[in-house]
CSV table of C-alpha atoms and ligand atoms in Angstrom, one decimal:
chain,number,residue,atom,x,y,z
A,17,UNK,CA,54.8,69.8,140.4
A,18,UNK,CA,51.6,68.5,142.1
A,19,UNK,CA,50.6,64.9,141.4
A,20,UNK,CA,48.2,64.4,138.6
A,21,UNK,CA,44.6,65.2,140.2
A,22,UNK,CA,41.5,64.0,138.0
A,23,UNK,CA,38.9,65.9,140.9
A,24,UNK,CA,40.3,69.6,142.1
A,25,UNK,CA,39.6,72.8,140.5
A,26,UNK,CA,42.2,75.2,139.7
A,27,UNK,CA,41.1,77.4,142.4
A,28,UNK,CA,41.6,75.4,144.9
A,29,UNK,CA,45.6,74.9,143.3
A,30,UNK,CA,47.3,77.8,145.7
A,31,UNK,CA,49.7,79.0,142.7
A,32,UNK,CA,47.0,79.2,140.4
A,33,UNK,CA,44.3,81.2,142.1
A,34,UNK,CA,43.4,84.4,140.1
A,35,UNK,CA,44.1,87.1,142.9
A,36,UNK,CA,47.4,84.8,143.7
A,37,UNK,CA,48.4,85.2,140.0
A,38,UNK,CA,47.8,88.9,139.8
A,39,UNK,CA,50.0,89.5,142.5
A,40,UNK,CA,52.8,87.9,140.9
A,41,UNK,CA,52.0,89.6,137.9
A,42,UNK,CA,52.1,92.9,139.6
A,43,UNK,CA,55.3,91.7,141.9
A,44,UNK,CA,56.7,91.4,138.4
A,45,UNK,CA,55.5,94.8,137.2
A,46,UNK,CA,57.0,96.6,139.9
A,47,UNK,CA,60.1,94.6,139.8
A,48,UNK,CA,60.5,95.8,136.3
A,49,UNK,CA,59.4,99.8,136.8
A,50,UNK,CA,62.1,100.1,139.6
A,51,UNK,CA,65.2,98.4,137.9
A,52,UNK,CA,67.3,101.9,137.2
A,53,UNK,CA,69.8,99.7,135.1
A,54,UNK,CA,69.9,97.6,132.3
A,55,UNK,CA,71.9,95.1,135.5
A,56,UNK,CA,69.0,95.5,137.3
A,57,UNK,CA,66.4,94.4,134.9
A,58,UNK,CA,68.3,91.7,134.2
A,59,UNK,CA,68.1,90.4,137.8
A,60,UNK,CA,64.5,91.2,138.0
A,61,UNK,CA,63.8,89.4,134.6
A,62,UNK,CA,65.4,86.6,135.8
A,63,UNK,CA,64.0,86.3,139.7
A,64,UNK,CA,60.1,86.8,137.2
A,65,UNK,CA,60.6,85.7,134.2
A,66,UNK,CA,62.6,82.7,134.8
A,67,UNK,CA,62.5,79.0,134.9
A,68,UNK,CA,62.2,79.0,138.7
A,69,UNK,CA,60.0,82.5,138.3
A,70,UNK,CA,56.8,82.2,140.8
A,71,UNK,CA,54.6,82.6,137.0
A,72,UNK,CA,56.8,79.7,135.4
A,73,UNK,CA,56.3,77.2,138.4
A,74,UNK,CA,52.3,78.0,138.3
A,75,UNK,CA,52.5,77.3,135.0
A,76,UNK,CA,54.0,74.0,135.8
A,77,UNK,CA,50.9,73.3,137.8
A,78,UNK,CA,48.7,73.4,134.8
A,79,UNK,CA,50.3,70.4,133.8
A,80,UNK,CA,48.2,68.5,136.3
A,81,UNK,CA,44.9,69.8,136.3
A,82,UNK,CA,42.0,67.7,135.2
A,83,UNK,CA,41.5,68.5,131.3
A,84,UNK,CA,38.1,70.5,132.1
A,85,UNK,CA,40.2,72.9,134.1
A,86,UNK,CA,43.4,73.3,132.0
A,87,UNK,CA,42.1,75.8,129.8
A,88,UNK,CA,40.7,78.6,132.4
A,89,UNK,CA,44.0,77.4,134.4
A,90,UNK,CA,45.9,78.0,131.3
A,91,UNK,CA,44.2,81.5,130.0
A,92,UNK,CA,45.1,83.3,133.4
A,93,UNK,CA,48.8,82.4,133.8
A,94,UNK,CA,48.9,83.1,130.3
A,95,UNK,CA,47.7,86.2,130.1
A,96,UNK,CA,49.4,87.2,133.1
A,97,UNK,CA,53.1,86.1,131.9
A,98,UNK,CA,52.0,88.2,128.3
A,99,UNK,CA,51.6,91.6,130.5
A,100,UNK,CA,54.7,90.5,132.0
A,101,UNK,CA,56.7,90.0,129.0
A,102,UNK,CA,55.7,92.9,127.1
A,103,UNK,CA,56.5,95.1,130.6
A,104,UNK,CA,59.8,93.5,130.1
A,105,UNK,CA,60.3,94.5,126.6
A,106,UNK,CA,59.3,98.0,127.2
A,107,UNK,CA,61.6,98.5,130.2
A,108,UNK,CA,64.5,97.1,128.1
A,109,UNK,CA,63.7,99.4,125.1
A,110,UNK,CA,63.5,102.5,127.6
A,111,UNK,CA,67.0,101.3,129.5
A,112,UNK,CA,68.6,101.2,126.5
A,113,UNK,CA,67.2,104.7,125.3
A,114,UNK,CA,68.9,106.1,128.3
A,115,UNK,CA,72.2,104.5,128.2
A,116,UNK,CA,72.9,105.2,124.7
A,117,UNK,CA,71.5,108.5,125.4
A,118,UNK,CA,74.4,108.8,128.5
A,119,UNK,CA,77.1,107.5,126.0
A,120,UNK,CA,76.8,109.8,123.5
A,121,UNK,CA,76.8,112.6,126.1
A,122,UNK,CA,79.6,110.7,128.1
A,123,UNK,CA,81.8,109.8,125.5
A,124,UNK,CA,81.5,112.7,122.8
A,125,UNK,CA,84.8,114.7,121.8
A,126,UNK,CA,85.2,117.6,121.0
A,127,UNK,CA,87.6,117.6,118.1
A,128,UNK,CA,88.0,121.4,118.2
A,129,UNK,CA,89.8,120.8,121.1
A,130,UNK,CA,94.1,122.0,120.4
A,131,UNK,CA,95.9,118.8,120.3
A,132,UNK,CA,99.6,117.3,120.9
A,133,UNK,CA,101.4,116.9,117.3
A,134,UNK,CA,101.4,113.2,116.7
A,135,UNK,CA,103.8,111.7,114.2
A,136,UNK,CA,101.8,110.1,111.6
A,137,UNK,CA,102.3,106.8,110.1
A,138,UNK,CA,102.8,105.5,106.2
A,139,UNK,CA,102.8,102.6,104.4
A,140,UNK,CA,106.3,102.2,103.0
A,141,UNK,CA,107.1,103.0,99.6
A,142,UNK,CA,107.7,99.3,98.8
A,143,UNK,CA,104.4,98.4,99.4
A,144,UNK,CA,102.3,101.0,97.3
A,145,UNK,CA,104.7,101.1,94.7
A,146,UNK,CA,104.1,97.4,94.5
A,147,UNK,CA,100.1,98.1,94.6
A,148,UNK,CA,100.8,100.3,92.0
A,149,UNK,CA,102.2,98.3,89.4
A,150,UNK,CA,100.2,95.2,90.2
A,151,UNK,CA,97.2,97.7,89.4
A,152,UNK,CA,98.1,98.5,86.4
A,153,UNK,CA,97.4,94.8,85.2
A,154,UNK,CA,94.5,94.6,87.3
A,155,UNK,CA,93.2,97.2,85.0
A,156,UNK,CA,93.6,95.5,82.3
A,157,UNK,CA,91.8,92.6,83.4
A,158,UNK,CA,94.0,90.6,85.3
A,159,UNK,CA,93.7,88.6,89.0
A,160,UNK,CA,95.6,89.3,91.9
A,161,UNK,CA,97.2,85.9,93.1
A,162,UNK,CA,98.6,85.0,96.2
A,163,UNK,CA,100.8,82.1,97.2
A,164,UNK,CA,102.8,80.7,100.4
A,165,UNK,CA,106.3,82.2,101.0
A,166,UNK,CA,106.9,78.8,102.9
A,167,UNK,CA,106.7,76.7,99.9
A,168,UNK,CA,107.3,73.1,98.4
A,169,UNK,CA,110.3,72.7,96.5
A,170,UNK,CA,108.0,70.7,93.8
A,171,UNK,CA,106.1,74.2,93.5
A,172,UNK,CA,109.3,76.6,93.8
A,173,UNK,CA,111.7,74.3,91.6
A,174,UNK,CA,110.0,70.7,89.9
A,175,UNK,CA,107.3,71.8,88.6
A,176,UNK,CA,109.3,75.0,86.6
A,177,UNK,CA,111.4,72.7,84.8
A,178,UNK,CA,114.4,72.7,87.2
A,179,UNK,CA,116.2,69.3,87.0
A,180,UNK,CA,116.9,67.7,90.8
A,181,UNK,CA,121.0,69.1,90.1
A,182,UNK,CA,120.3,72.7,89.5
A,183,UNK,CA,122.2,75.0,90.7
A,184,UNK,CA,119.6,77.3,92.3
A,185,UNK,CA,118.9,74.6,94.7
A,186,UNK,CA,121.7,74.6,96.5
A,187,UNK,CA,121.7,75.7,100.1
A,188,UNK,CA,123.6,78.3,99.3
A,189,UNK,CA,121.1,80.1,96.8
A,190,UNK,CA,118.0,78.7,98.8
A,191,UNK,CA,116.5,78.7,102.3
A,192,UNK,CA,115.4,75.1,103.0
A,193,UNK,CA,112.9,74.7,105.6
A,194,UNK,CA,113.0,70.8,105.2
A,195,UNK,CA,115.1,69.3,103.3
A,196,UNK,CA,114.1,66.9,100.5
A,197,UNK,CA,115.3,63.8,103.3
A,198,UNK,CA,112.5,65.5,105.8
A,199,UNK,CA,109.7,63.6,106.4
A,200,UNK,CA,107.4,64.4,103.5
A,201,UNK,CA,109.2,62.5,101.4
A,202,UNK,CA,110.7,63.5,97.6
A,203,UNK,CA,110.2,67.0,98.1
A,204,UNK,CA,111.5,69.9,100.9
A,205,UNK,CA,109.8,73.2,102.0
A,206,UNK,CA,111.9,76.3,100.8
A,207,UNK,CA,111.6,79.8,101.2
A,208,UNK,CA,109.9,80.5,98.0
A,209,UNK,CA,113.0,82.0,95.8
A,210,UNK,CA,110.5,83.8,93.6
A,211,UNK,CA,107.1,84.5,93.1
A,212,UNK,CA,106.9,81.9,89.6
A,213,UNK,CA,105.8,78.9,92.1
A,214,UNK,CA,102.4,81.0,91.9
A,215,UNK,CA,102.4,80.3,87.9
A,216,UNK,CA,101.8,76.3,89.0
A,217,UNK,CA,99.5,77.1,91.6
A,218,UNK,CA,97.5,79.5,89.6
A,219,UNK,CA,97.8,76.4,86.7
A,220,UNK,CA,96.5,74.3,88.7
A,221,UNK,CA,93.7,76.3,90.8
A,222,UNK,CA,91.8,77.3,87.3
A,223,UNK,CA,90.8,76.2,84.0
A,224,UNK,CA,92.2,78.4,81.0
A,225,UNK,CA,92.1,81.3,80.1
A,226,UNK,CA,94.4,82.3,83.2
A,227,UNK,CA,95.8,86.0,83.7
A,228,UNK,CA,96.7,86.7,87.1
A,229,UNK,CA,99.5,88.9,88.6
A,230,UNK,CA,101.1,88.1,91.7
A,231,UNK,CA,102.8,90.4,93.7
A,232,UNK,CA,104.9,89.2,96.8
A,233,UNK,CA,107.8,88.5,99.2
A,234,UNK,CA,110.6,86.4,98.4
A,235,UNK,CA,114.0,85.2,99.9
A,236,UNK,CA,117.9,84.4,98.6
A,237,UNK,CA,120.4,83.4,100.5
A,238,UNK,CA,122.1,86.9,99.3
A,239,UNK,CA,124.1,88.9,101.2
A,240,UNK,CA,122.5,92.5,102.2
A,241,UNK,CA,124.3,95.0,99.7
A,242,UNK,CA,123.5,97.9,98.0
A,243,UNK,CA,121.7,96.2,95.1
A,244,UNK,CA,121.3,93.1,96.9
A,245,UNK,CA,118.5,91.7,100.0
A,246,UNK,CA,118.4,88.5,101.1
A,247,UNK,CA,114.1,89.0,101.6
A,248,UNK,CA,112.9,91.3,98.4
A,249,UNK,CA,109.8,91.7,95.9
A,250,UNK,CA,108.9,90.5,92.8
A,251,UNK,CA,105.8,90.6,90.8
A,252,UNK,CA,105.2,87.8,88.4
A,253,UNK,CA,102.7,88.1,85.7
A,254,UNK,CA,100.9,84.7,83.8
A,255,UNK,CA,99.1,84.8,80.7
A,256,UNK,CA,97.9,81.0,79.6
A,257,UNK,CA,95.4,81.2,76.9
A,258,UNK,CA,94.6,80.1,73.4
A,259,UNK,CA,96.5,82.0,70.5
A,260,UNK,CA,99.1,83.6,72.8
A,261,UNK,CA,102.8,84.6,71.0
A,262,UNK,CA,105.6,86.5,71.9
A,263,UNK,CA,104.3,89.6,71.1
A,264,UNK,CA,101.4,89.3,73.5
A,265,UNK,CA,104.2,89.8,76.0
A,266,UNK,CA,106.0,92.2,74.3
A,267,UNK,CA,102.5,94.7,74.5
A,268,UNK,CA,101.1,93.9,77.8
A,269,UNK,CA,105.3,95.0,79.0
A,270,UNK,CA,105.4,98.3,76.9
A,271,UNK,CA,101.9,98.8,78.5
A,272,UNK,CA,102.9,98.9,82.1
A,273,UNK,CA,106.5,101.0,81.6
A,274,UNK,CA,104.1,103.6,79.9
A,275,UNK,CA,101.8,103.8,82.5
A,276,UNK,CA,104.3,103.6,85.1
A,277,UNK,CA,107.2,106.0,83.6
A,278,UNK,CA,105.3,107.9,80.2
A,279,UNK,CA,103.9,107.1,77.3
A,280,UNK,CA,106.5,107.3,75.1
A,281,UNK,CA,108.6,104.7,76.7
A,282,UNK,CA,109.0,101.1,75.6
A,283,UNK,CA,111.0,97.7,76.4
A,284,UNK,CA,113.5,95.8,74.4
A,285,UNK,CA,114.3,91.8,74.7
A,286,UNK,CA,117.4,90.4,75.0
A,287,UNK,CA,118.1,86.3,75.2
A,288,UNK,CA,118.1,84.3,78.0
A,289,UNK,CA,117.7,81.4,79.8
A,290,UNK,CA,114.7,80.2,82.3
A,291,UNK,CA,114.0,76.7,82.4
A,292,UNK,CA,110.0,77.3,83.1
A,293,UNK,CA,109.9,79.7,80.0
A,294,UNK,CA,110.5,78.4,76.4
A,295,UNK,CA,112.2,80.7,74.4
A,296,UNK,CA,113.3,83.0,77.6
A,297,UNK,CA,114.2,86.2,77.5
A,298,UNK,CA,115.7,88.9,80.0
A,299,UNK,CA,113.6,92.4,79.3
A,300,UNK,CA,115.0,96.0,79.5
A,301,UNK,CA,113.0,99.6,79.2
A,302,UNK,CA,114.2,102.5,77.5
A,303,UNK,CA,116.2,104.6,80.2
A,304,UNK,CA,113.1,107.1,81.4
A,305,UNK,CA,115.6,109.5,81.7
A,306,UNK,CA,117.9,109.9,79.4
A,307,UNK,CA,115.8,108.4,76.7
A,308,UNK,CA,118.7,106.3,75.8
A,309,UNK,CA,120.3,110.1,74.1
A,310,UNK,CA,123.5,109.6,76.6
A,311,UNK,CA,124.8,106.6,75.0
A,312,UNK,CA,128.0,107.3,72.9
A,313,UNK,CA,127.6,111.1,74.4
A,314,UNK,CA,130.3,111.6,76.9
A,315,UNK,CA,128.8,115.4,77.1
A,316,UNK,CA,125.4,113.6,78.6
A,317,UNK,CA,126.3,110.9,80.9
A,318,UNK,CA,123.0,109.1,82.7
A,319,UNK,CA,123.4,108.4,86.1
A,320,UNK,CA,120.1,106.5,86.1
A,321,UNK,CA,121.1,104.0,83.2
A,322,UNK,CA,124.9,104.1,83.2
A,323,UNK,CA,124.7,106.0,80.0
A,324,UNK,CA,123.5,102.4,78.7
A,325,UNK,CA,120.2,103.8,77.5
A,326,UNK,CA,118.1,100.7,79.1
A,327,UNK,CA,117.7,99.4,81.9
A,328,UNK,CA,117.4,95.8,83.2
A,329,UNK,CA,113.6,95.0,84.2
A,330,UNK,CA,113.4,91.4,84.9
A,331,UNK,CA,112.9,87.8,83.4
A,332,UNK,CA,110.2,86.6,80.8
A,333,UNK,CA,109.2,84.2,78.4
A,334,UNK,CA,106.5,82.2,76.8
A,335,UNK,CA,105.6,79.4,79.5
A,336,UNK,CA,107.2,76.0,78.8
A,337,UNK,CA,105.3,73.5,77.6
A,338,UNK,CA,106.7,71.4,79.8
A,339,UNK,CA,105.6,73.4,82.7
A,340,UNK,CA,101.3,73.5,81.1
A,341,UNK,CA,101.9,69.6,81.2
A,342,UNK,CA,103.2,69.5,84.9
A,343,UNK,CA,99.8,71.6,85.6
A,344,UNK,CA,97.4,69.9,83.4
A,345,UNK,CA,97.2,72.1,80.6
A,346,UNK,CA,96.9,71.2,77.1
A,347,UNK,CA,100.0,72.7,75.1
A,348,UNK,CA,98.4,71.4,72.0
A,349,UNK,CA,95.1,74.0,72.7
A,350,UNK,CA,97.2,76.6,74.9
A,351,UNK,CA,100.4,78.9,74.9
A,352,UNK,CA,101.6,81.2,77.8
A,353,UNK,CA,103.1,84.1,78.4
A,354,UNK,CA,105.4,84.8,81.7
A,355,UNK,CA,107.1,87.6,83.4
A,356,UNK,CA,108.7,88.3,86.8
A,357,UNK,CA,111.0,91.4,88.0
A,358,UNK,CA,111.8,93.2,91.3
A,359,UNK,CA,110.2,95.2,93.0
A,360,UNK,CA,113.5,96.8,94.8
A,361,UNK,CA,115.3,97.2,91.8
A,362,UNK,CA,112.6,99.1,90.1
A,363,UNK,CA,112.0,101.6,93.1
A,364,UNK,CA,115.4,102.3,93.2
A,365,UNK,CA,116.1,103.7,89.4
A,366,UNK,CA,112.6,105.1,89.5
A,367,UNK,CA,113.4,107.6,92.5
A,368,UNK,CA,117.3,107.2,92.0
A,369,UNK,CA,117.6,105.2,95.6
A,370,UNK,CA,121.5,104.5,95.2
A,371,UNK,CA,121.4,102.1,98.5
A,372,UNK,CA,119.0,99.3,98.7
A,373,UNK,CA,119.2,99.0,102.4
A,374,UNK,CA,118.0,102.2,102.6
A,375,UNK,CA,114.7,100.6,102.0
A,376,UNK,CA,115.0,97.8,104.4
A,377,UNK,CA,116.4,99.7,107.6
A,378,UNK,CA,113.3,101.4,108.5
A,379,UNK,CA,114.5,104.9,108.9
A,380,UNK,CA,111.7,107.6,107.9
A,381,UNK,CA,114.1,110.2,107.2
A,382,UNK,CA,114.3,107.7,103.9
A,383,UNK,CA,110.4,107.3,103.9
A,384,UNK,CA,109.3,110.6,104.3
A,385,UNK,CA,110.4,111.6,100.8
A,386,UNK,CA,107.2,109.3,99.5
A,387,UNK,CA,104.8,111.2,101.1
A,388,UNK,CA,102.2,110.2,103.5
A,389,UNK,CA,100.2,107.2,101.2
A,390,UNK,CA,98.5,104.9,103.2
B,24,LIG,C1,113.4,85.2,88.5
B,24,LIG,O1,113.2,85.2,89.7
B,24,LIG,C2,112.3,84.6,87.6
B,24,LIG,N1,111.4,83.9,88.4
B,24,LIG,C3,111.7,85.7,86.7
B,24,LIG,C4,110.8,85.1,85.6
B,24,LIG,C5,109.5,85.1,85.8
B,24,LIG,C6,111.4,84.7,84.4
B,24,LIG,C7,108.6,84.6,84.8
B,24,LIG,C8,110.6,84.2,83.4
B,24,LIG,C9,109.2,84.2,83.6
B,24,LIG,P1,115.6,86.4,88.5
B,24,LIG,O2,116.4,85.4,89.3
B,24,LIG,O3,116.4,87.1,87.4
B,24,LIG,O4,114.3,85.8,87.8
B,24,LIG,O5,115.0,87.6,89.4
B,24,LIG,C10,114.1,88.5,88.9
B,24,LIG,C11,114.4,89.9,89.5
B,24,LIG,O6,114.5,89.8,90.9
B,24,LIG,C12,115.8,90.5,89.1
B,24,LIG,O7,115.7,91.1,87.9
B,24,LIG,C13,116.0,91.5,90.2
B,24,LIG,O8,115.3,92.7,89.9
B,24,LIG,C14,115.4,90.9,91.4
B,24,LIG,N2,116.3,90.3,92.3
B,24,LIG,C15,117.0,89.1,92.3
B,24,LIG,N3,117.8,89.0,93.4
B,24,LIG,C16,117.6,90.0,94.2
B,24,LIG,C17,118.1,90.4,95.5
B,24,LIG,N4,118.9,89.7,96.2
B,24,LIG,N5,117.7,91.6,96.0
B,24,LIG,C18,116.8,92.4,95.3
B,24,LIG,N6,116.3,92.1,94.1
B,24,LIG,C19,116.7,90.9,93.5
């Protein structure tokens, strides 16, 4: 930039003489009209345009200009680099015209065209199955609820009620990640052994009234057998709200084996033990396909049930009070309801799978049975 001059007009300023500005402008102009591509422009919008642009360094020598002379000075560049600008733009707009123009042309396809066959994929039966039944509560108003399959042992075991000796968390029913000596201290890192560490989480994420359904991977140290997987599904249900009783439970269950298997079935309790649930109870449904008619009737044995008329659905109970406390719930104002059950074990009497590693070996000729869901 020139040093500041309080005497010389503009004119006399070789950048900023009118005929030497509209030949820069015009340099500019043409610069833009012959640029074929949007590469070119680019370079030409740069070498005009640009910080070190012959416009932007006469502009520079406004800076220095007496004040009297600034604003004639300051009028002409700016008009000029406004003509250039808008140039610019309009060479841009049309570039762009004609190269998305080119792509349509260039990349269309014709989708008459004979083809190849293609195998087409699915998802696996597991997974919409499992979408299925966790719809069924989202239509009724429930959340869907996710947790870590990598999870704390105070989430997966402490803070359900099971005491530090308990069997289940033994190495040989649980994956430890960490073990409780690791460094975090009191408590390891599991694979989660079922989806109920989500009730806690859910517990402690929200403020009552809670109903949330969560479906999700779990893992046991079990061998791979024909009702057994060492990674499975469950889907766990939780209920936590004021006035809630046993047969709160007993409703929502005959609600889902009626939408899932017909409206006339229904479920049955039997006692158990949980230590997160308080009473606990192991829940059955009426065999879908016998309609429990083969039991005692040698002439009409039921594959599906064992001629036992029900079949085993999974664990439930009302939440232990023990187990609101642990999450900072008030048992005094709320009661919970709690249910959990396998996702494997429920495909395989609904479509009569007799192997369960059927479902985990990945062969289609298995799959392809389900259809083509995705
Ligand atoms: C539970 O896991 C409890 N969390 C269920 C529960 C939830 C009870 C809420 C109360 C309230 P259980 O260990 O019984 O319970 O497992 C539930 C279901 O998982 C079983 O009924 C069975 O269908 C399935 N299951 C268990 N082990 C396996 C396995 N190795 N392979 C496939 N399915 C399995």
């Amino acid at each position: 930039m020139s040093a500041p001059n309080k005497s010389y007009d503009p004119v006399e300023v070789e950048a900023l003489k009118p005929e030497e500005i509209e030949r820069m402008r015009d340099e500019a102009l043409a610069a833009f009209a012959a640029a074929d591509s949007l590469d070119a422009l680019h370079e030409a919008k740069v070498a005009h345009t640009g910080p070190a642009s012959p416009l932007a360094l006469a502009n520079r020598e406004i800076g220095a200009l007496p004040p009297h002379a600034k604003a004639d000075a300051g009028k002409r560049v700016g008009m000029a680099r406004g003509a250039v600008n808008k140039a610019l733009a309009a060479r841009q707009s049309e570039l762009e015209a004609e190269r998305d123009a080119r792509v349509l042309v260039e990349e269309a396809v014709d989708v008459t065209l004979p083809h190849d066959r293609v195998p087409a994929g699915a998802r696996h039966p597991l997974t919409t199955f499992m979408e299925r039944v966790a719809d069924v509560f989202v239509s009724m108003g429930y959340e869907i609820a996710e947790g870590p399959e990598v999870e704390a042992e105070w989430f997966n075991f402490d803070a359900l009620n099971f005491t530090p000796d308990h069997p289940a968390r033994q190495m040989q029913d649980t994956f430890f990640v960490e073990g409780p000596e690791g460094d975090r201290g009191e408590s390891g890192v599991v694979l989660r052994t079922h989806t109920s560490p989500v009730q806690a989480r859910s517990l402690l994420d929200r403020e009552p009234p809670v109903y949330i359904v969560c479906p999700g991977r779990v893992y046991r140290t079990d061998e791979l057998d024909a009702t057994h997987t060492p990674v499975f599904h469950q889907i766990e249900l939780l209920a936590v709200d004021e006035g809630l009783t046993m047969a709160d439970l007993k409703g929502t269950m005959d609600h889902m084996v009626q939408s899932l298997f017909g409206a006339d079935m229904k479920t049955r309790l039997r006692p158990n033990y949980f230590p997160f649930t308080e009473p606990s109870a192991e829940m059955d449904m009426l065999c879908y396909v016998c309609k429990g008619e083969s039991v005692g009737n040698p002439d009409r044995p039921c594959r599906t049930c064992s001629s036992e008329g029900w079949i085993e659905l999974g664990g439930c109970g009302m939440v232990n009070p023990r187990v609101l406390v642990a999450c900072g719930v008030d048992p005094e104002k709320y009661s919970g309801f709690a249910f959990g059950f396998g996702i494997e074990r429920m495909l395989m009497f609904r479509h009569n799978v007799e192997d369960m590693r059927d479902m985990v070996e990945g062969d289609v000729r298995f799959t392809r049975p389900f259809g083509m869901e995705i």
